[in-house]
Short mmCIF file of C-alpha atoms in Angstrom, two decimals:
data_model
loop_
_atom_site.label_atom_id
_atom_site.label_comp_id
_atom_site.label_asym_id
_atom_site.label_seq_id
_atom_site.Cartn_x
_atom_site.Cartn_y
_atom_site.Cartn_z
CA UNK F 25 2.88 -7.58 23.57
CA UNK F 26 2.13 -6.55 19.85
CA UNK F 27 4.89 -7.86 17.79
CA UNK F 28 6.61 -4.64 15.47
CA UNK F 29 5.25 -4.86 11.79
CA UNK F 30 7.09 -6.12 9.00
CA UNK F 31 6.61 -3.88 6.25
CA UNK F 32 6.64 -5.71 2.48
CA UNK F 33 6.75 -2.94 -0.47
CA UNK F 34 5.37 -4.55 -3.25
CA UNK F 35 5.17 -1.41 -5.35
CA UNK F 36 7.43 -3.18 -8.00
CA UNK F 37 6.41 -6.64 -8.52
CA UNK F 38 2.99 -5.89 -8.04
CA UNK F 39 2.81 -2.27 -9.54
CA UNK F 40 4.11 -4.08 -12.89
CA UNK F 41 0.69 -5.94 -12.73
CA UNK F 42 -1.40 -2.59 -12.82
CA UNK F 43 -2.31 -1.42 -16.29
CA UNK F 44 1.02 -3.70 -17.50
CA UNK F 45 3.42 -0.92 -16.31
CA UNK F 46 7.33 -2.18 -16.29
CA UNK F 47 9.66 -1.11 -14.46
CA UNK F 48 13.33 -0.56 -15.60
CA UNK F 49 16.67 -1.55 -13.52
CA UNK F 50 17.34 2.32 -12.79
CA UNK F 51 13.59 3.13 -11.88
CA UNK F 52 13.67 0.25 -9.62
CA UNK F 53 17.22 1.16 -8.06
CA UNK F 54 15.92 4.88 -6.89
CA UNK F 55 12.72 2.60 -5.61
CA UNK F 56 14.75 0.83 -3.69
CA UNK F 57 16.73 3.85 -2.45
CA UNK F 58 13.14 5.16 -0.97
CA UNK F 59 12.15 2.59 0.25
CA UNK F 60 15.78 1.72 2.40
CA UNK F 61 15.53 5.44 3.56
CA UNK F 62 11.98 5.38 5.02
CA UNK F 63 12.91 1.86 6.61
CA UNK F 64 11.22 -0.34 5.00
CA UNK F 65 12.09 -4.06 5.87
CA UNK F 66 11.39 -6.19 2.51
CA UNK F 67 11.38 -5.18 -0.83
CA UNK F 68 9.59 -7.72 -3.50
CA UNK F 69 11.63 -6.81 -6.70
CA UNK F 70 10.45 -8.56 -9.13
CA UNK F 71 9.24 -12.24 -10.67
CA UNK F 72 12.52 -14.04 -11.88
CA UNK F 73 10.54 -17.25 -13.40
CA UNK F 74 8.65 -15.06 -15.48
CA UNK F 75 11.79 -13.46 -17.56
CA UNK F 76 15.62 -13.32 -17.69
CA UNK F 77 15.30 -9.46 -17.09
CA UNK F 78 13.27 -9.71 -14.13
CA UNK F 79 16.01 -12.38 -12.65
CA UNK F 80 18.81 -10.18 -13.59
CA UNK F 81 16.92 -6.71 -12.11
CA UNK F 82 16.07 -9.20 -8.78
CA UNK F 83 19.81 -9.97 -8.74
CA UNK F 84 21.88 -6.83 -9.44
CA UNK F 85 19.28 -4.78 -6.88
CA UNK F 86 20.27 -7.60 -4.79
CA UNK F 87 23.97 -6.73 -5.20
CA UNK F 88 23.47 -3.09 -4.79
CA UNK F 89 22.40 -3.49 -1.54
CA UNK F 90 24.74 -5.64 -0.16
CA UNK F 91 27.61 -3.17 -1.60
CA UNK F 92 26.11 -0.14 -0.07
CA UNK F 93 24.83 -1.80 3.18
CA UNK F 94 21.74 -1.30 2.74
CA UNK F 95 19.52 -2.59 5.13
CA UNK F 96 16.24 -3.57 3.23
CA UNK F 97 15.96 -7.51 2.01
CA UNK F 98 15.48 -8.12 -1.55
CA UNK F 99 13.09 -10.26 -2.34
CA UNK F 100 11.87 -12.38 -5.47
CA UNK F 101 8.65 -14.16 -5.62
CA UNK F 102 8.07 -17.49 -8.12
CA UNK F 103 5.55 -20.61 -7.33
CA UNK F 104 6.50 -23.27 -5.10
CA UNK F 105 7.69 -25.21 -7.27
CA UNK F 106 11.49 -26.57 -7.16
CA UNK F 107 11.64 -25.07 -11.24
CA UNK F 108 10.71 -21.61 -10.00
CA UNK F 109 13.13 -22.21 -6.80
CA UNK F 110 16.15 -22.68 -8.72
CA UNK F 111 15.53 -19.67 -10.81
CA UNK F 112 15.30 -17.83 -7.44
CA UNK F 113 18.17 -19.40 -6.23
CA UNK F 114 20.53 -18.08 -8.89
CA UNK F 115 19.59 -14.26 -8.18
CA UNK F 116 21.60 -15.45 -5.17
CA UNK F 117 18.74 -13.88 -2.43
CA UNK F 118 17.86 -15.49 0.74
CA UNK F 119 14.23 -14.28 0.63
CA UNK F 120 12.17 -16.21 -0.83
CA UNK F 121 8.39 -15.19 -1.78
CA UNK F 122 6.21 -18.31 -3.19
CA UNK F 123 3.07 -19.03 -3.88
CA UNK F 124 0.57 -21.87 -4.92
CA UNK F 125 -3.03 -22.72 -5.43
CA UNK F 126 -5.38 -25.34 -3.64
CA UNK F 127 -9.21 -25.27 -3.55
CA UNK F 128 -11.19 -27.74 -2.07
CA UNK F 129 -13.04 -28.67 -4.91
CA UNK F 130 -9.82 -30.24 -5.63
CA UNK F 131 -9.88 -34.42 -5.63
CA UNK F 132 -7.69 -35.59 -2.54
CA UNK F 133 -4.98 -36.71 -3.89
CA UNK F 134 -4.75 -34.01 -5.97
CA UNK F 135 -4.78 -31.54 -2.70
CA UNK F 136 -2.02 -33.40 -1.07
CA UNK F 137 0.22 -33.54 -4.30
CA UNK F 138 -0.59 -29.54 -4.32
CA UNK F 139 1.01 -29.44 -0.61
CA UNK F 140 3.98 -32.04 -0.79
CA UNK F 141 5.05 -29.91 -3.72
CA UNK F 142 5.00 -26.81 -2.20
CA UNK F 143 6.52 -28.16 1.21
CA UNK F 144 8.90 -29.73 -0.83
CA UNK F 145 9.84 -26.79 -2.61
CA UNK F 146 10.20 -25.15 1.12
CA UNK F 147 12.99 -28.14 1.72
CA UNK F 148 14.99 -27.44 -1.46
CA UNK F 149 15.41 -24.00 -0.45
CA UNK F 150 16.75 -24.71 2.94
CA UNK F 151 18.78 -27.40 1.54
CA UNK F 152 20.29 -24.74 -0.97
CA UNK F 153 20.12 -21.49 0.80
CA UNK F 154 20.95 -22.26 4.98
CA UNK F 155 19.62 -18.73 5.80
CA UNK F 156 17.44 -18.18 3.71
CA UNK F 157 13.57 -16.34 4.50
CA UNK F 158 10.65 -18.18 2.91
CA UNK F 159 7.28 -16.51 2.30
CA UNK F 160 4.45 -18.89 1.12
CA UNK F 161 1.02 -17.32 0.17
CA UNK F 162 -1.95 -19.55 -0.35
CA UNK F 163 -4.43 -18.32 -3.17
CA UNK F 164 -7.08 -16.91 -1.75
CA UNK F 165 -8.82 -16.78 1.40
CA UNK F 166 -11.99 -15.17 0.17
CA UNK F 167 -12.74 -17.69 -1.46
CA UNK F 168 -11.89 -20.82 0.93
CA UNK F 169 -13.89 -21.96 3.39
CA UNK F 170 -12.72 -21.50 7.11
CA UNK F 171 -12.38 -25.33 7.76
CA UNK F 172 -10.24 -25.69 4.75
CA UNK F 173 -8.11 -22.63 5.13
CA UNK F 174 -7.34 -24.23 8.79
CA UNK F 175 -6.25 -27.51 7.36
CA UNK F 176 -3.72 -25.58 4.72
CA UNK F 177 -2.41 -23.10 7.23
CA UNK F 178 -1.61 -25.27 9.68
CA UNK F 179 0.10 -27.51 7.29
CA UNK F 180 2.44 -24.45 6.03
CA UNK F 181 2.77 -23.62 10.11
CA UNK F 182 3.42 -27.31 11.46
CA UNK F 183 4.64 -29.36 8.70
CA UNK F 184 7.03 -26.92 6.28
CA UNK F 185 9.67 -24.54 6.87
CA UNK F 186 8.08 -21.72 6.13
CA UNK F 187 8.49 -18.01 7.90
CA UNK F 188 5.75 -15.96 6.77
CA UNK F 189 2.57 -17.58 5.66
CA UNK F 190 1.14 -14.86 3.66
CA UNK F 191 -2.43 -14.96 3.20
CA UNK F 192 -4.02 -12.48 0.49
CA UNK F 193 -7.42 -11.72 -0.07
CA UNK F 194 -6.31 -12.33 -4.24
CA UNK F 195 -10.16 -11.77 -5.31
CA UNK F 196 -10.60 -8.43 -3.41
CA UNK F 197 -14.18 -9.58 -2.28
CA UNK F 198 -13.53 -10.10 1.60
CA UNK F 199 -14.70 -7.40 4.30
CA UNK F 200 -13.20 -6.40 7.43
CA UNK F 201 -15.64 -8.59 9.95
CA UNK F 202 -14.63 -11.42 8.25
CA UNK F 203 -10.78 -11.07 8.08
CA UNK F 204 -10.52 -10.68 12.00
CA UNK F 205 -12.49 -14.20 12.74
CA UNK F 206 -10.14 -15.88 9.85
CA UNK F 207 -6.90 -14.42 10.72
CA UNK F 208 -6.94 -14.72 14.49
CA UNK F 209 -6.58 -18.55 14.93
CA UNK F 210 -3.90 -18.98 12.63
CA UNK F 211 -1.49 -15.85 13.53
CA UNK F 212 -2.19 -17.80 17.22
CA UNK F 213 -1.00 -21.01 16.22
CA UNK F 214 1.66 -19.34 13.93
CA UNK F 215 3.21 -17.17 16.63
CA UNK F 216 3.09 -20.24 18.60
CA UNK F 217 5.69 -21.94 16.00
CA UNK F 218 7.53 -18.80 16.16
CA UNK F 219 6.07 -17.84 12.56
CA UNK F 220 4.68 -14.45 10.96
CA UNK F 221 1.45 -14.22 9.11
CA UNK F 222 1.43 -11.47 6.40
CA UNK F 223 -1.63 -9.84 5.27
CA UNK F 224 -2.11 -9.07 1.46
CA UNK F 225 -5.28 -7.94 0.36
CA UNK F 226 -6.80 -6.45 -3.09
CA UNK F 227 -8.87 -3.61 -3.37
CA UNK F 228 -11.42 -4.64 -6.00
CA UNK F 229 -14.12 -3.51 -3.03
CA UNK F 230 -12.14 -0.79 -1.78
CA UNK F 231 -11.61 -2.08 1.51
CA UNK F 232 -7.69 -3.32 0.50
CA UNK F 233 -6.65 -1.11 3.09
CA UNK F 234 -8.84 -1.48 6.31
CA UNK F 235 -8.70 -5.60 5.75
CA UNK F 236 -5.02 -5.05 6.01
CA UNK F 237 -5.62 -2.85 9.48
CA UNK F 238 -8.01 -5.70 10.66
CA UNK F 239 -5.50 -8.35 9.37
CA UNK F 240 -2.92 -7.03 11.52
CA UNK F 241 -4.94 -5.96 14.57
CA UNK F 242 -6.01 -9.85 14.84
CA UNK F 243 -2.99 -10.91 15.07
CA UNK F 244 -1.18 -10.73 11.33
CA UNK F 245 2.67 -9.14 11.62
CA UNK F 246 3.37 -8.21 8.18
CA UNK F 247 2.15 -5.84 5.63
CA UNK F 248 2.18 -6.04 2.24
CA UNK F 249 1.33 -3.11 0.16
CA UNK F 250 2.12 -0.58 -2.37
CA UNK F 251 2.92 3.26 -3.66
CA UNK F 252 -0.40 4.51 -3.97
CA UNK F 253 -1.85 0.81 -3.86
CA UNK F 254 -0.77 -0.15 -7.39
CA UNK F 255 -1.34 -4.23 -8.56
CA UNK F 256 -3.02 -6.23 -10.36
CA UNK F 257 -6.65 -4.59 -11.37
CA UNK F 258 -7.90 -2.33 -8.87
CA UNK F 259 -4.68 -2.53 -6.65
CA UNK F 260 -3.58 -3.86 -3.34
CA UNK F 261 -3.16 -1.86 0.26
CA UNK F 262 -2.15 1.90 -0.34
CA UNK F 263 1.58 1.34 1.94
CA UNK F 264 1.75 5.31 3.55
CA UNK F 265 -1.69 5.38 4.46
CA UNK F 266 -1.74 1.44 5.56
CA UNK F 267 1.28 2.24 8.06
CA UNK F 268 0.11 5.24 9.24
CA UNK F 269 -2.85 4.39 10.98
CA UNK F 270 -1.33 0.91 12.18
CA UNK F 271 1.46 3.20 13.95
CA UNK F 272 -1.27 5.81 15.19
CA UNK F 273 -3.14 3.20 16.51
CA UNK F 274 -0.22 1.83 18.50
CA UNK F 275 1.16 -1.20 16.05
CA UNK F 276 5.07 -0.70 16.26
CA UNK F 277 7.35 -0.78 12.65
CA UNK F 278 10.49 0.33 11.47
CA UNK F 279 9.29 2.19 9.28
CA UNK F 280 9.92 6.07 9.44
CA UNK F 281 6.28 7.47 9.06
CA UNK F 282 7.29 10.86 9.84
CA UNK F 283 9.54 11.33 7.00
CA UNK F 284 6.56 12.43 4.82
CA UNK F 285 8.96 14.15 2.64
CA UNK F 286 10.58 11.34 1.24
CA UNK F 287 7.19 9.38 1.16
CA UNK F 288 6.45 12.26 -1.03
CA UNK F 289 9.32 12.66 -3.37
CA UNK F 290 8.72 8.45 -3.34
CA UNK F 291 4.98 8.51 -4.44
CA UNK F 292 5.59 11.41 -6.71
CA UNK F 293 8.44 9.33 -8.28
CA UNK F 294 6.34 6.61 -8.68
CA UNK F 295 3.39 8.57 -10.35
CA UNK F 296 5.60 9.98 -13.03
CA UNK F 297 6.72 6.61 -14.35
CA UNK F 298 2.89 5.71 -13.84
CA UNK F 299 1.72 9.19 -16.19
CA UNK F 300 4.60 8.24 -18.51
CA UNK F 301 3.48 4.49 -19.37
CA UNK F 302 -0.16 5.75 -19.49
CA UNK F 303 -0.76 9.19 -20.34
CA UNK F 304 -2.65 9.57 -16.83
CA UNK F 305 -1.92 10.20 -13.00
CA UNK F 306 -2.59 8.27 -10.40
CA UNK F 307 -2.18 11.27 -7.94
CA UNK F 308 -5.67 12.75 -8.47
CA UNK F 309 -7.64 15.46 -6.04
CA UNK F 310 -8.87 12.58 -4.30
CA UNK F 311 -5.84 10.83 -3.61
CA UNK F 312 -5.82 10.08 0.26
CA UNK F 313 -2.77 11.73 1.82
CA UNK F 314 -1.30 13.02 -1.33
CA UNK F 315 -4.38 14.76 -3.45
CA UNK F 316 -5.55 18.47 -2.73
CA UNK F 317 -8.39 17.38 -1.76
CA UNK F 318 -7.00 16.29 1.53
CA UNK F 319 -6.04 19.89 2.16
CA UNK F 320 -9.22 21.53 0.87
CA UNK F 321 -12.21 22.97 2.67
CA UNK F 322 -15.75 23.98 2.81
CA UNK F 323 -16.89 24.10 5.78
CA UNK F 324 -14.93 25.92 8.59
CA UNK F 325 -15.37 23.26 11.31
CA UNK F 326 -12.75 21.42 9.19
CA UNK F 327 -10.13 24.21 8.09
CA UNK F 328 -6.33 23.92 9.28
CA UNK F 329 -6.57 20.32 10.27
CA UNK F 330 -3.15 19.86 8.51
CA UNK F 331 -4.23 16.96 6.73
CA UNK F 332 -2.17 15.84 3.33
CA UNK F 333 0.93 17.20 1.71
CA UNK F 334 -0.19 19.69 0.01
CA UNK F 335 1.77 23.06 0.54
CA UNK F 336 -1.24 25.10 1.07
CA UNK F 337 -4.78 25.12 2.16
CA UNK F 338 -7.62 25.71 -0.52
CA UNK F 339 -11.01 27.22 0.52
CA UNK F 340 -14.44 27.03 -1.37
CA UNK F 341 -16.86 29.51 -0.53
CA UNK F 342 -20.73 28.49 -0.94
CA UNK F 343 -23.80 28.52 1.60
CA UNK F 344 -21.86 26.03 4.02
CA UNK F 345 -19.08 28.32 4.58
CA UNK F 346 -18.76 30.37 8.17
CA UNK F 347 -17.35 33.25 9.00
CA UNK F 348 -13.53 31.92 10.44
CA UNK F 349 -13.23 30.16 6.54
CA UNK F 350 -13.97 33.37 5.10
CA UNK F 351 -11.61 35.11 7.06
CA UNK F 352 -9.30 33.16 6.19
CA UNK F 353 -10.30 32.87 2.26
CA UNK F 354 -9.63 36.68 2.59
CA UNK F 355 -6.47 36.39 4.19
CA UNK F 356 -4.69 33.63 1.90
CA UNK F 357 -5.58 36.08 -1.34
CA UNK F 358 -4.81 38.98 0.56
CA UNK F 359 -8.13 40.82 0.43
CA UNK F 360 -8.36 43.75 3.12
CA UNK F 361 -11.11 43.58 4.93
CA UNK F 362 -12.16 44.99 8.56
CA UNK F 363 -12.72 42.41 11.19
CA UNK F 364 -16.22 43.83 11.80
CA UNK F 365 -16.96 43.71 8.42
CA UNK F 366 -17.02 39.73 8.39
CA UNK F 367 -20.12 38.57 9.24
CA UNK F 368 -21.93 41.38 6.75
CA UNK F 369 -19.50 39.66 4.03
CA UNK F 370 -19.95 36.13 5.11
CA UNK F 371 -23.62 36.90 4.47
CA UNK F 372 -23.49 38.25 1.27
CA UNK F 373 -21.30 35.28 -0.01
CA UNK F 374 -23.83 32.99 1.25
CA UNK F 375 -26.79 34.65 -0.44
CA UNK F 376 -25.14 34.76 -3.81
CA UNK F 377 -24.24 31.72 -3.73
CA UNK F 378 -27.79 30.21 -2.69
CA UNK F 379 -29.28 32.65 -6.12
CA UNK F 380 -25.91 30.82 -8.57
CA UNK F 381 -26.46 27.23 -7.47
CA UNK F 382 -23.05 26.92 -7.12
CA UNK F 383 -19.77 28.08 -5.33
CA UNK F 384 -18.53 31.32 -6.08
CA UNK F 385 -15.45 32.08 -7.73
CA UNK F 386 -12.44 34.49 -6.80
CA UNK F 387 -13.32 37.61 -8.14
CA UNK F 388 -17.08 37.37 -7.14
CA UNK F 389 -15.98 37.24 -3.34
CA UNK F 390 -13.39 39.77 -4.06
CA UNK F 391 -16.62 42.12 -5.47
CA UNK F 392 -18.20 41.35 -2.05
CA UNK F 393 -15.59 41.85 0.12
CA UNK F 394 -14.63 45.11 -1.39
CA UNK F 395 -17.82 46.49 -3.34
CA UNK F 396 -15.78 49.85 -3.93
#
């Protein structure tokens, strides 16, 4: 049986590492509010270590929740180090998201100190926080060789007390063949030990969100992703889109796809802090899901699919078009026209269109469709 998906919005401690956008307390209270209303299960909320603001956003979002019963976790993320731990521990959470760096160019002993500390850090938290939830990420798997990853997965699965061993693709250079063969051992051994592995991958290649799909589909059980795939350069795993197709293709979560209106108000919340901090949008025409291009057509095998969220379908008329789009071009801008009258029209459009070069625009088909 496929276990249900853990869902980890990152949109706010990893959106504030896209283009240096920050967040403020209220912003990230109505994310939050999203985000508990579409189901989602953790919430990363910020970086505590890195500033007094960012431990006192963590904790009061923290707060909120508990007083409204909320059922999202609030999470803060910090190194694994027992500094970082204690900062963490103050925000008064029981999730705890660390992370450290090993590479095997490393000398030994420097590899092991690298590990004590971090499984040490793992102890401390347990020692000050009995139920606590601790996420430990491992920088990066692109760039680690299979052997090596092994060794430092199975320490965090056999040797630490550690939930979710989260293991991100941090350089954004990996490709869906290769995430299935290095996932699948170690979500084996890790459900084994009664331990998740979450998949976090960058999209510096584009392919942030189908190494998350393949991450999941051999054998990873938590996602973590973002509004519109915001982080650190080119972004991590767009969250909507992500979910979707794990649910369509029969991965079980929480999380309530089908409220595409509040995903909407959500992203479009998100993108007007984004246009605010940077003069630009990151909903564009292209924007899976949420541009109008998802809702656009030019050739009529493809009109009505119901893609997107646009509120209404757009039609371009140029050589490619047949006579069921122009039909219903003509309908949508309320041109009259006589049914037998189509194919004469559809004609004409593609003719004139073949002499421009180019797609014609409204009041040339209008011309055609009613020469009188």
């Amino acid at each position: 049986m496929e276990q249900s998906i853990k869902a980890v919005d990152e949109t706010i401690r990893e959106g504030m590492q896209h283009r240096g956008l920050v967040f403020s307390y209220r912003q990230r209270l109505q994310m939050v509010t999203f985000m508990e209303k579409l189901g989602i299960d953790v919430c990363q909320a910020g970086y505590p270590p890195a500033h007094s603001s960012e431990a006192s956003a963590v904790k009061n979002l923290r707060e909120f929740c508990r007083s409204e019963g909320f059922n999202i976790s609030i999470a803060g993320m910090g190194r694994a180090v027992t500094g970082d731990a204690e900062c963490l521990l103050q925000t008064g959470i029981t999730h705890f998201h660390l992370h450290f760096h090993v590479n095997e160019a490393f000398e030994k002993d420097r590899i092991e100190s690298v590990m004590k500390r971090a499984g040490d850090t793992a102890a401390f938290i347990r020692d000050n926080c009995g139920n606590a939830s601790i996420s430990m990420a491992v920088l990066d798997i692109a760039k680690t060789s299979e052997s090596f990853l092994r060794e430092i997965a199975d320490f965090l699965i056999l040797e630490t007390e550690t939930d979710l061993i989260s293991l991100p693709d941090t350089s954004g250079i990996i490709s869906p063949d290769r995430i299935l063969p290095t996932i699948r051992p170690l979500a084996e051994k890790a459900d084994k030990a009664g331990k998740r592995i979450s998949i976090h991958c960058h999209n510096d290649m584009g392919m942030a969100g189908a190494n998350t799909f393949m991450g999941i589909k051999a054998g990873g059980s938590a996602v973590e992703a973002s509004v519109l795939g915001i982080g650190e350069r080119n972004g991590i795993a767009d969250l909507y889109p992500t979910l979707k197709m794990l649910r369509d293709q029969g991965s079980s979560t929480g999380v309530r796809i089908d409220d595409i209106e509040t995903f909407t108000s959500y992203y479009r919340y998100v993108d007007e802090i984004y246009r605010e901090q940077t003069g630009e949008s990151l909903i564009t025409y292209n924007t899976p899901v949420f541009g109008r291009g998802s809702r656009s057509h030019v050739a009529g095998t493809h009109a009505g699919a119901g893609f997107g969220t646009s509120e209404t379908e757009e039609y371009f008329l140029n050589v490619l078009c047949g006579k069921k789009l122009v039909q219903r071009y003509l309908e949508q801008n309320r041109i009259p026209f006589d049914a037998g009258d189509i194919p004469g029209i559809t004609a004409a459009i593609k003719d004139r269109s073949s002499e421009a070069g180019r797609r014609l625009h409204p009041e040339e088909i209008r011309t055609i469709a009613r020469p009188d």
